[in-house]
mmCIF file of C-alpha atoms and ligand atoms in Angstrom:
data_model
loop_
_atom_site.group_PDB
_atom_site.id
_atom_site.type_symbol
_atom_site.label_atom_id
_atom_site.label_comp_id
_atom_site.label_asym_id
_atom_site.label_seq_id
_atom_site.Cartn_x
_atom_site.Cartn_y
_atom_site.Cartn_z
ATOM 1 C CA MET N 182 -22.501 5.075 -7.874
ATOM 2 C CA LEU N 183 -22.715 3.821 -4.019
ATOM 3 C CA LEU N 184 -21.571 6.609 -1.617
ATOM 4 C CA ASP N 185 -20.189 6.410 2.007
ATOM 5 C CA GLN N 186 -22.043 8.352 5.266
ATOM 6 C CA PHE N 187 -19.455 11.312 3.918
ATOM 7 C CA GLN N 188 -19.967 11.162 0.244
ATOM 8 C CA ARG N 189 -17.291 8.945 -0.386
ATOM 9 C CA PRO N 190 -17.358 6.483 -3.330
ATOM 10 C CA LEU N 191 -16.257 2.867 -3.406
ATOM 11 C CA ARG N 192 -14.283 3.058 -6.231
ATOM 12 C CA ASN N 193 -10.929 1.714 -5.351
ATOM 13 C CA LEU N 194 -10.027 -1.766 -3.640
ATOM 14 C CA ARG N 195 -6.458 -2.887 -2.441
ATOM 15 C CA LEU N 196 -6.705 -6.882 -2.892
ATOM 16 C CA SER N 197 -3.969 -8.401 -1.056
ATOM 17 C CA VAL N 198 -2.820 -12.132 -2.469
ATOM 18 C CA THR N 199 -0.775 -12.872 0.520
ATOM 19 C CA ASP N 200 0.508 -12.104 3.642
ATOM 20 C CA ARG N 201 3.527 -13.883 3.112
ATOM 21 C CA CYS N 202 6.777 -11.660 2.863
ATOM 22 C CA ASN N 203 10.391 -12.124 2.072
ATOM 23 C CA LEU N 204 11.618 -8.908 3.570
ATOM 24 C CA ARG N 205 11.014 -7.450 7.188
ATOM 25 C CA CYS N 206 10.937 -4.050 7.352
ATOM 26 C CA SER N 207 11.301 -2.396 10.281
ATOM 27 C CA TYR N 208 8.357 0.197 9.902
ATOM 28 C CA CYS N 209 5.489 -3.130 9.042
ATOM 29 C CA MET N 210 7.169 -6.318 10.841
ATOM 30 C CA PRO N 211 9.879 -5.718 12.932
ATOM 31 C CA GLU N 212 8.653 -8.291 15.382
ATOM 32 C CA GLN N 213 10.903 -12.012 15.471
ATOM 33 C CA ASP N 214 7.817 -14.087 14.931
ATOM 34 C CA TYR N 215 4.652 -13.603 13.253
ATOM 35 C CA VAL N 216 1.110 -15.524 12.904
ATOM 36 C CA TRP N 217 -0.002 -16.149 9.415
ATOM 37 C CA LEU N 218 -3.240 -16.806 7.779
ATOM 38 C CA PRO N 219 -4.245 -20.317 7.681
ATOM 39 C CA ARG N 220 -3.610 -21.136 3.994
ATOM 40 C CA GLN N 221 -6.552 -23.107 3.546
ATOM 41 C CA ASP N 222 -8.472 -19.407 4.528
ATOM 42 C CA ILE N 223 -6.242 -17.984 1.694
ATOM 43 C CA LEU N 224 -8.718 -17.073 -1.653
ATOM 44 C CA GLN N 225 -8.341 -18.999 -4.646
ATOM 45 C CA PHE N 226 -8.170 -16.919 -7.913
ATOM 46 C CA GLU N 227 -12.104 -18.059 -8.845
ATOM 47 C CA GLU N 228 -12.835 -16.228 -6.023
ATOM 48 C CA ILE N 229 -11.105 -13.400 -5.931
ATOM 49 C CA GLU N 230 -12.636 -13.247 -9.127
ATOM 50 C CA GLN N 231 -16.298 -13.156 -8.075
ATOM 51 C CA LEU N 232 -15.606 -11.033 -5.669
ATOM 52 C CA VAL N 233 -13.867 -8.551 -8.024
ATOM 53 C CA ASP N 234 -17.271 -9.124 -10.010
ATOM 54 C CA VAL N 235 -19.259 -8.044 -7.494
ATOM 55 C CA PHE N 236 -17.322 -4.428 -6.444
ATOM 56 C CA ALA N 237 -17.085 -3.615 -10.146
ATOM 57 C CA ASP N 238 -21.002 -4.083 -10.531
ATOM 58 C CA LEU N 239 -20.640 -1.464 -7.208
ATOM 59 C CA GLY N 240 -18.770 1.004 -8.595
ATOM 60 C CA VAL N 241 -15.210 -0.295 -8.369
ATOM 61 C CA ASN N 242 -13.113 0.498 -11.558
ATOM 62 C CA LYS N 243 -9.239 0.605 -9.357
ATOM 63 C CA VAL N 244 -7.929 -2.906 -8.420
ATOM 64 C CA ARG N 245 -4.289 -2.611 -6.810
ATOM 65 C CA LEU N 246 -2.592 -5.656 -6.245
ATOM 66 C CA THR N 247 -0.604 -6.292 -2.669
ATOM 67 C CA GLY N 248 0.787 -8.045 0.314
ATOM 68 C CA GLY N 249 2.644 -8.942 1.599
ATOM 69 C CA GLY N 250 4.624 -9.809 -1.117
ATOM 70 C CA PRO N 251 2.525 -10.328 -4.202
ATOM 71 C CA LEU N 252 4.784 -12.099 -6.253
ATOM 72 C CA LEU N 253 5.581 -14.528 -3.625
ATOM 73 C CA ARG N 254 1.679 -15.715 -4.635
ATOM 74 C CA ARG N 255 2.435 -18.506 -7.160
ATOM 75 C CA ASP N 256 0.798 -17.900 -10.445
ATOM 76 C CA LEU N 257 -0.445 -14.482 -9.614
ATOM 77 C CA SER N 258 0.137 -13.550 -13.773
ATOM 78 C CA VAL N 259 -2.856 -16.178 -13.410
ATOM 79 C CA LEU N 260 -4.713 -13.960 -11.366
ATOM 80 C CA VAL N 261 -3.490 -10.320 -13.572
ATOM 81 C CA ALA N 262 -4.440 -11.806 -17.100
ATOM 82 C CA ALA N 263 -8.198 -13.288 -15.277
ATOM 83 C CA LEU N 264 -8.785 -8.811 -13.499
ATOM 84 C CA ALA N 265 -7.020 -7.369 -17.081
ATOM 85 C CA SER N 266 -9.448 -9.102 -19.154
ATOM 86 C CA ARG N 267 -12.174 -7.273 -17.406
ATOM 87 C CA PRO N 268 -13.582 -3.610 -18.899
ATOM 88 C CA ARG N 269 -14.800 -2.035 -15.698
ATOM 89 C CA ILE N 270 -11.199 -2.385 -13.704
ATOM 90 C CA ALA N 271 -10.037 0.610 -16.184
ATOM 91 C CA ASP N 272 -6.550 0.669 -13.299
ATOM 92 C CA LEU N 273 -4.711 -2.703 -12.734
ATOM 93 C CA ALA N 274 -1.340 -1.925 -10.139
ATOM 94 C CA ILE N 275 0.448 -4.145 -7.798
ATOM 95 C CA THR N 276 2.919 -2.678 -5.041
ATOM 96 C CA THR N 277 6.073 -4.941 -4.420
ATOM 97 C CA ASN N 278 9.226 -4.638 -2.295
ATOM 98 C CA GLY N 279 10.171 -5.532 -5.988
ATOM 99 C CA ILE N 280 12.874 -8.513 -5.090
ATOM 100 C CA LEU N 281 11.112 -10.914 -7.877
ATOM 101 C CA LEU N 282 10.405 -8.348 -10.509
ATOM 102 C CA PRO N 283 13.151 -9.794 -12.578
ATOM 103 C CA GLN N 284 11.657 -12.608 -13.213
ATOM 104 C CA HIS N 285 8.160 -11.176 -13.128
ATOM 105 C CA ALA N 286 8.317 -7.996 -14.821
ATOM 106 C CA ARG N 287 7.505 -9.469 -18.436
ATOM 107 C CA GLU N 288 5.068 -11.761 -17.634
ATOM 108 C CA LEU N 289 3.156 -8.903 -15.690
ATOM 109 C CA LYS N 290 3.514 -6.654 -19.013
ATOM 110 C CA GLN N 291 1.882 -9.469 -20.845
ATOM 111 C CA ALA N 292 -0.532 -10.472 -18.520
ATOM 112 C CA GLY N 293 -1.989 -6.633 -18.906
ATOM 113 C CA LEU N 294 -1.053 -5.140 -15.476
ATOM 114 C CA HIS N 295 -1.166 -1.297 -15.799
ATOM 115 C CA ARG N 296 0.840 -0.507 -13.455
ATOM 116 C CA VAL N 297 3.425 -0.621 -10.656
ATOM 117 C CA THR N 298 4.807 1.122 -6.976
ATOM 118 C CA VAL N 299 8.060 -0.022 -6.273
ATOM 119 C CA SER N 300 8.868 0.418 -2.574
ATOM 120 C CA LEU N 301 12.041 1.276 -2.070
ATOM 121 C CA ASP N 302 13.459 2.834 1.034
ATOM 122 C CA THR N 303 17.111 3.613 0.959
ATOM 123 C CA LEU N 304 19.609 2.787 -2.297
ATOM 124 C CA ARG N 305 22.624 1.642 0.713
ATOM 125 C CA PRO N 306 23.298 -1.899 0.380
ATOM 126 C CA ASP N 307 23.694 -1.324 4.660
ATOM 127 C CA ARG N 308 20.955 0.599 5.652
ATOM 128 C CA PHE N 309 18.754 -2.223 3.440
ATOM 129 C CA ARG N 310 19.671 -4.505 5.698
ATOM 130 C CA ALA N 311 19.025 -2.591 8.634
ATOM 131 C CA LEU N 312 16.142 -1.408 6.717
ATOM 132 C CA THR N 313 14.472 -5.729 6.033
ATOM 133 C CA ARG N 314 17.086 -7.638 7.807
ATOM 134 C CA SER N 315 18.172 -8.706 3.501
ATOM 135 C CA ASP N 316 20.761 -8.311 1.468
ATOM 136 C CA GLU N 317 18.374 -8.051 -2.019
ATOM 137 C CA LEU N 318 18.489 -4.741 -2.538
ATOM 138 C CA ASP N 319 20.686 -5.202 -5.999
ATOM 139 C CA ARG N 320 17.655 -7.769 -6.834
ATOM 140 C CA VAL N 321 15.160 -4.428 -6.274
ATOM 141 C CA LEU N 322 17.284 -2.482 -8.216
ATOM 142 C CA ASP N 323 17.500 -5.008 -10.838
ATOM 143 C CA GLY N 324 13.694 -5.141 -9.892
ATOM 144 C CA ILE N 325 13.315 -1.712 -11.634
ATOM 145 C CA ALA N 326 15.430 -1.493 -14.305
ATOM 146 C CA ALA N 327 13.202 -4.475 -15.733
ATOM 147 C CA ALA N 328 9.686 -3.277 -14.963
ATOM 148 C CA ALA N 329 10.547 0.707 -15.599
ATOM 149 C CA PRO N 330 10.563 -0.323 -19.662
ATOM 150 C CA LEU N 331 7.857 -1.577 -19.687
ATOM 151 C CA PHE N 332 5.263 0.125 -17.364
ATOM 152 C CA PRO N 333 6.379 3.810 -18.307
ATOM 153 C CA GLN N 334 3.814 4.851 -15.079
ATOM 154 C CA LEU N 335 7.030 3.269 -12.881
ATOM 155 C CA LYS N 336 6.506 4.568 -9.289
ATOM 156 C CA LEU N 337 8.660 4.042 -6.124
ATOM 157 C CA ASP N 338 7.402 4.865 -2.150
ATOM 158 C CA THR N 339 9.859 5.448 0.157
ATOM 159 C CA VAL N 340 8.711 5.911 4.016
ATOM 160 C CA VAL N 341 10.922 8.385 5.190
ATOM 161 C CA ILE N 342 12.305 7.708 9.017
ATOM 162 C CA ARG N 343 13.790 10.626 11.171
ATOM 163 C CA GLY N 344 17.502 8.885 11.044
ATOM 164 C CA THR N 345 17.100 5.764 8.998
ATOM 165 C CA ASN N 346 17.041 7.248 5.836
ATOM 166 C CA ASP N 347 15.921 10.884 5.834
ATOM 167 C CA ASP N 348 19.194 12.080 4.675
ATOM 168 C CA GLU N 349 18.619 10.452 1.063
ATOM 169 C CA LEU N 350 15.427 12.092 -0.388
ATOM 170 C CA VAL N 351 17.604 14.068 -3.318
ATOM 171 C CA ASP N 352 19.782 10.794 -3.772
ATOM 172 C CA LEU N 353 16.118 8.573 -4.534
ATOM 173 C CA ILE N 354 14.701 11.842 -6.262
ATOM 174 C CA GLU N 355 17.680 11.375 -8.747
ATOM 175 C CA PHE N 356 17.637 7.731 -8.939
ATOM 176 C CA GLY N 357 13.893 8.094 -10.349
ATOM 177 C CA ARG N 358 14.681 10.367 -12.561
ATOM 178 C CA ARG N 359 17.014 8.059 -14.513
ATOM 179 C CA TYR N 360 14.360 5.284 -14.551
ATOM 180 C CA ASN N 361 11.377 8.311 -15.735
ATOM 181 C CA ALA N 362 9.794 6.592 -12.254
ATOM 182 C CA GLU N 363 7.890 9.206 -10.272
ATOM 183 C CA VAL N 364 9.223 8.819 -6.038
ATOM 184 C CA ARG N 365 6.897 9.526 -3.354
ATOM 185 C CA PHE N 366 7.857 9.819 -0.144
ATOM 186 C CA ILE N 367 5.908 8.519 2.924
ATOM 187 C CA GLU N 368 5.156 9.777 6.234
ATOM 188 C CA TYR N 369 6.263 7.114 8.885
ATOM 189 C CA MET N 370 2.740 5.628 10.030
ATOM 190 C CA ASP N 371 1.395 4.367 13.333
ATOM 191 C CA VAL N 372 -0.411 1.121 11.763
ATOM 192 C CA GLY N 373 -0.911 -2.175 12.979
ATOM 193 C CA GLY N 374 2.589 -3.674 12.585
ATOM 194 C CA ALA N 375 4.215 -0.689 12.875
ATOM 195 C CA THR N 376 5.340 -1.732 16.609
ATOM 196 C CA HIS N 377 8.312 0.510 16.573
ATOM 197 C CA TRP N 378 6.884 3.367 15.938
ATOM 198 C CA SER N 379 7.168 7.199 17.690
ATOM 199 C CA MET N 380 6.007 10.228 16.919
ATOM 200 C CA ASP N 381 9.637 12.018 16.440
ATOM 201 C CA ARG N 382 10.353 9.138 13.962
ATOM 202 C CA VAL N 383 7.669 10.817 11.558
ATOM 203 C CA VAL N 384 9.658 13.322 9.062
ATOM 204 C CA THR N 385 6.513 15.156 8.386
ATOM 205 C CA ARG N 386 5.565 16.785 4.821
ATOM 206 C CA ASP N 387 6.935 19.932 5.531
ATOM 207 C CA GLN N 388 10.597 18.987 7.398
ATOM 208 C CA MET N 389 10.541 16.932 3.615
ATOM 209 C CA ILE N 390 9.801 20.167 1.222
ATOM 210 C CA ALA N 391 12.468 21.850 3.887
ATOM 211 C CA SER N 392 14.774 19.702 3.430
ATOM 212 C CA LEU N 393 15.030 19.744 -0.877
ATOM 213 C CA GLU N 394 14.286 23.287 -1.565
ATOM 214 C CA PRO N 395 18.263 23.943 -0.183
ATOM 215 C CA HIS N 396 19.175 21.172 -3.139
ATOM 216 C CA TYR N 397 16.762 22.015 -5.848
ATOM 217 C CA GLY N 398 15.367 25.241 -5.081
ATOM 218 C CA PRO N 399 11.656 26.253 -4.677
ATOM 219 C CA ILE N 400 9.313 23.808 -5.374
ATOM 220 C CA THR N 401 5.441 24.167 -6.311
ATOM 221 C CA PRO N 402 2.447 22.636 -5.424
ATOM 222 C CA VAL N 403 1.449 20.771 -8.928
ATOM 223 C CA VAL N 404 -2.535 21.537 -9.135
ATOM 224 C CA GLU N 405 -4.841 19.172 -9.484
ATOM 225 C CA ALA N 406 -8.306 17.460 -8.564
ATOM 226 C CA SER N 407 -7.482 13.647 -7.594
ATOM 227 C CA SER N 408 -8.556 11.111 -4.848
ATOM 228 C CA ALA N 409 -4.925 9.955 -4.808
ATOM 229 C CA PRO N 410 -3.347 9.828 -1.137
ATOM 230 C CA ALA N 411 -0.348 11.420 -3.024
ATOM 231 C CA ASP N 412 0.151 15.354 -3.276
ATOM 232 C CA ARG N 413 2.776 16.430 -5.632
ATOM 233 C CA TYR N 414 5.544 18.453 -6.179
ATOM 234 C CA ARG N 415 7.139 20.253 -9.076
ATOM 235 C CA LEU N 416 10.695 21.202 -8.785
ATOM 236 C CA PRO N 417 12.036 24.052 -10.665
ATOM 237 C CA ASP N 418 13.432 21.696 -14.033
ATOM 238 C CA GLY N 419 9.942 20.159 -14.159
ATOM 239 C CA THR N 420 10.564 16.822 -12.411
ATOM 240 C CA THR N 421 7.749 16.343 -10.009
ATOM 241 C CA PHE N 422 7.328 13.870 -7.187
ATOM 242 C CA GLY N 423 5.308 12.997 -4.275
ATOM 243 C CA ILE N 424 4.518 13.109 -0.725
ATOM 244 C CA ILE N 425 1.693 10.970 1.432
ATOM 245 C CA ALA N 426 1.328 12.702 4.475
ATOM 246 C CA SER N 427 -0.819 10.416 5.374
ATOM 247 C CA THR N 428 0.281 11.066 9.429
ATOM 248 C CA THR N 429 0.310 15.195 9.654
ATOM 249 C CA ARG N 430 -2.321 15.906 6.871
ATOM 250 C CA PRO N 431 -4.474 12.824 6.584
ATOM 251 C CA PHE N 432 -6.627 12.723 3.210
ATOM 252 C CA CYS N 433 -9.660 10.368 4.669
ATOM 253 C CA GLU N 434 -12.177 13.058 3.393
ATOM 254 C CA ASP N 435 -11.746 11.209 -0.112
ATOM 255 C CA CYS N 436 -10.906 8.107 0.303
ATOM 256 C CA ASP N 437 -12.634 5.978 -2.487
ATOM 257 C CA ARG N 438 -10.090 2.845 -0.618
ATOM 258 C CA SER N 439 -10.711 0.042 0.866
ATOM 259 C CA ARG N 440 -9.185 -3.344 1.427
ATOM 260 C CA LEU N 441 -9.081 -7.240 0.909
ATOM 261 C CA THR N 442 -7.426 -9.434 2.814
ATOM 262 C CA ALA N 443 -5.715 -12.459 1.426
ATOM 263 C CA ASP N 444 -8.835 -14.745 3.211
ATOM 264 C CA GLY N 445 -11.310 -12.231 2.162
ATOM 265 C CA VAL N 446 -11.841 -10.378 4.856
ATOM 266 C CA TRP N 447 -12.985 -6.846 3.414
ATOM 267 C CA TYR N 448 -12.163 -3.704 5.743
ATOM 268 C CA LEU N 449 -13.468 0.374 5.214
ATOM 269 C CA CYS N 450 -10.275 1.557 6.840
ATOM 270 C CA LEU N 451 -6.353 0.932 7.063
ATOM 271 C CA TYR N 452 -7.498 1.140 10.242
ATOM 272 C CA ALA N 453 -10.868 -0.476 11.440
ATOM 273 C CA SER N 454 -10.451 -2.611 13.892
ATOM 274 C CA ARG N 455 -12.787 -5.432 12.330
ATOM 275 C CA GLY N 456 -13.807 -6.603 8.692
ATOM 276 C CA THR N 457 -16.675 -8.234 7.019
ATOM 277 C CA ASP N 458 -15.973 -12.021 6.318
ATOM 278 C CA LEU N 459 -16.850 -12.268 2.388
ATOM 279 C CA ARG N 460 -14.739 -15.119 2.351
ATOM 280 C CA ALA N 461 -17.351 -17.158 4.958
ATOM 281 C CA ALA N 462 -20.471 -15.564 3.110
ATOM 282 C CA LEU N 463 -18.792 -16.669 -0.316
ATOM 283 C CA ARG N 464 -17.912 -20.276 0.662
ATOM 284 C CA GLY N 465 -21.588 -20.365 2.602
ATOM 285 C CA GLY N 466 -22.860 -20.098 -0.576
ATOM 286 C CA SER N 467 -24.197 -16.561 -0.814
ATOM 287 C CA SER N 468 -25.019 -15.652 -4.083
ATOM 288 C CA ALA N 469 -23.484 -12.803 -5.987
ATOM 289 C CA ASN N 470 -26.341 -10.546 -5.128
ATOM 290 C CA GLU N 471 -25.966 -11.505 -1.629
ATOM 291 C CA LEU N 472 -22.656 -10.402 -1.558
ATOM 292 C CA ALA N 473 -23.296 -7.102 -3.037
ATOM 293 C CA GLU N 474 -25.655 -6.411 -0.595
ATOM 294 C CA MET N 475 -23.890 -7.380 2.433
ATOM 295 C CA ILE N 476 -21.023 -4.444 0.415
ATOM 296 C CA ARG N 477 -23.948 -2.180 -0.032
ATOM 297 C CA SER N 478 -24.594 -2.211 3.174
ATOM 298 C CA ALA N 479 -21.018 -1.687 4.633
ATOM 299 C CA TRP N 480 -20.503 0.797 2.784
ATOM 300 C CA THR N 481 -23.107 2.601 2.758
ATOM 301 C CA ALA N 482 -22.922 2.904 6.800
ATOM 302 C CA ARG N 483 -19.262 3.985 6.458
ATOM 303 C CA ARG N 484 -18.147 6.423 8.890
ATOM 304 C CA ASP N 485 -14.002 5.948 8.918
ATOM 305 C CA ARG N 486 -11.615 8.564 9.212
ATOM 306 C CA GLY N 487 -8.810 6.329 11.073
ATOM 307 C CA ALA N 488 -6.072 8.828 10.049
ATOM 308 C CA GLU N 489 -7.742 12.291 10.837
ATOM 309 C CA GLU N 490 -8.739 10.055 14.018
ATOM 310 C CA ARG N 491 -5.183 9.068 15.346
ATOM 311 C CA LEU N 492 -4.366 12.635 14.116
ATOM 312 C CA ALA N 493 -6.594 13.987 16.842
ATOM 313 C CA THR N 494 -5.201 11.284 19.512
ATOM 314 C CA ARG N 495 -3.245 12.881 22.656
ATOM 315 C CA ASP N 496 0.395 11.248 23.200
ATOM 316 C CA ARG N 497 -0.034 8.650 20.240
ATOM 317 C CA ALA N 498 2.405 5.597 20.348
ATOM 318 C CA PRO N 499 1.857 2.132 18.440
ATOM 319 C CA LEU N 500 -1.475 1.614 17.597
ATOM 320 C CA ILE N 501 -1.502 -1.868 18.707
ATOM 321 C CA SER N 502 0.488 -3.923 20.567
ATOM 322 C CA VAL N 503 2.741 -6.806 19.622
ATOM 323 C CA ASP N 504 0.268 -9.342 22.292
ATOM 324 C CA THR N 505 -2.978 -7.910 20.379
ATOM 325 C CA LEU N 506 -1.645 -8.295 16.802
ATOM 326 C CA ARG N 507 -0.486 -12.100 18.038
ATOM 327 C CA ARG N 508 -4.124 -12.762 18.800
ATOM 328 C CA ASP N 509 -5.616 -11.324 15.462
ATOM 329 C CA PRO N 510 -2.558 -10.903 12.591
ATOM 330 C CA HIS N 511 -5.689 -9.191 10.258
ATOM 331 C CA LEU N 512 -4.704 -5.937 12.190
ATOM 332 C CA GLU N 513 -0.771 -6.230 10.556
ATOM 333 C CA MET N 514 -0.281 -3.678 7.737
ATOM 334 C CA HIS N 515 1.335 -6.815 5.537
ATOM 335 C CA THR N 516 -2.029 -8.429 6.273
ATOM 336 C CA ARG N 517 -3.830 -5.560 4.910
ATOM 337 C CA GLY N 518 -1.488 -4.867 2.265
ATOM 338 C CA GLY N 519 -0.946 -1.347 3.511
HETATM 339 N N1 SAM P 637 5.296 -5.801 0.501
HETATM 340 C C1 SAM P 637 4.706 -4.471 -0.639
HETATM 341 C C2 SAM P 637 5.491 -3.517 -0.678
HETATM 342 O O1 SAM P 637 6.558 -3.063 0.355
HETATM 343 O O2 SAM P 637 5.255 -2.506 -1.658
HETATM 344 C C3 SAM P 637 3.037 -4.841 -0.958
HETATM 345 C C4 SAM P 637 2.647 -4.753 1.108
HETATM 346 S S1 SAM P 637 3.218 -3.077 1.538
HETATM 347 C C5 SAM P 637 2.517 -3.531 3.289
HETATM 348 C C6 SAM P 637 1.969 -1.628 1.281
HETATM 349 C C7 SAM P 637 2.914 -0.140 1.325
HETATM 350 O O3 SAM P 637 3.022 0.327 2.821
HETATM 351 C C8 SAM P 637 4.656 -0.344 0.929
HETATM 352 O O4 SAM P 637 4.788 1.057 0.033
HETATM 353 C C9 SAM P 637 5.085 -0.047 2.539
HETATM 354 O O5 SAM P 637 6.396 1.232 2.411
HETATM 355 C C10 SAM P 637 3.991 0.903 2.949
HETATM 356 N N2 SAM P 637 4.331 0.565 4.593
HETATM 357 C C11 SAM P 637 4.396 -0.103 5.519
HETATM 358 N N3 SAM P 637 4.167 -0.156 6.944
HETATM 359 C C12 SAM P 637 4.138 1.668 6.591
HETATM 360 C C13 SAM P 637 4.270 2.418 7.661
HETATM 361 N N4 SAM P 637 4.517 2.194 9.268
HETATM 362 N N5 SAM P 637 4.064 3.187 7.323
HETATM 363 C C14 SAM P 637 4.130 3.917 6.103
HETATM 364 N N6 SAM P 637 4.289 2.716 4.509
HETATM 365 C C15 SAM P 637 3.999 1.874 5.261
HETATM 366 FE FE1 SF4 P 638 8.145 -4.347 3.577
HETATM 367 FE FE2 SF4 P 638 5.930 -4.968 2.355
HETATM 368 FE FE3 SF4 P 638 6.999 -7.262 3.109
HETATM 369 FE FE4 SF4 P 638 5.702 -4.760 5.136
HETATM 370 S S1 SF4 P 638 4.925 -6.631 2.905
HETATM 371 S S2 SF4 P 638 7.989 -6.228 5.109
HETATM 372 S S3 SF4 P 638 6.305 -3.276 3.602
HETATM 373 S S4 SF4 P 638 8.169 -5.602 1.656
HETATM 374 FE FE1 SF4 P 639 -8.900 6.300 3.981
HETATM 375 FE FE2 SF4 P 639 -9.067 5.343 6.543
HETATM 376 FE FE3 SF4 P 639 -6.625 6.402 5.429
HETATM 377 FE FE4 SF4 P 639 -8.406 7.809 6.322
HETATM 378 S S1 SF4 P 639 -7.305 6.280 6.898
HETATM 379 S S2 SF4 P 639 -7.448 8.093 4.078
HETATM 380 S S3 SF4 P 639 -10.344 6.500 6.008
HETATM 381 S S4 SF4 P 639 -8.412 4.213 4.741
#
């Protein structure tokens, strides 16, 4: 097993298949315009498969397709089928805003996708419009309805922002219950892209629990050993939900995740400022062994604990300025894949 400097294994790969998106979520892409990755740099499916094989040789057994909007990538189910046919990839999932799920859920299932997570921040059309600059909430809800029977482990991810959607936690849990989907509340993070972030808009894990208990009664933690980012909780009636407390209770200690951007740059941490250009190596003719060596030497030297370092920062403000993001779109959350 390949271990980094803190004995964390390389196991989990978040694979962004596009930096384009059909929403403009206020916490991820709030600006008017964006610099996109050059089209010719975007990895072909065959290149992605080659890289995934190298990662699998080194221990990766979980792959999550993300973006941007992963379903905007043409013929995504062809890639899903190719990855699902690799027995070493024990867990193949996607994170999507759900808009294109109504038409793609069935083909993704047939292609062998294991799990789906849909991002859903609000159930109210006016808020959805304000949060995403889109009127497509109904399509997201249709997408959830289409995916739920096909993917029994459906998850719904909600970024909780003070004064925006923090009064909807109960409604979202109740909505998830209808589809047997586990809701996970994510603390608003000061990642690249979150140019409107401020600490006073973060609703902490403890505040979320305190706001749910008057409605549900005592909430108990689910005790489990896992490297998953969400802490899970149980309501008195047995319903579970998760909280991803990346901002106030980072979980870098167990982090086995790395990220590959759509143009093949590999990052060891969501907050890392530099990555390894695997596309250049691949297109430059590097062999699988040479690629494996690049990955091995980067992972074994890894000391990243980005969220913990941010927590220790005084006077926290947005991580990266708009000008810097324009100079290097790799720093954007929608390029990193979340
Ligand atoms: N577009 C897809 C989606 O929204 O599900 C996949 C990519 S998106 C970057 C992945 C995840 O990152 C989403 O669940 C999104 O809510 C989360 N995210 C983006 N910006 C965030 C922020 N500032 N704080 C916390 N989560 C964030
Ligand atoms: Fe929203 Fe995801 Fe698109 Fe970011 S990448 S704007 S979180 S849908
Ligand atoms: Fe992992 Fe970096 Fe996130 Fe910490 S901040 S959990 S090291 S990706």
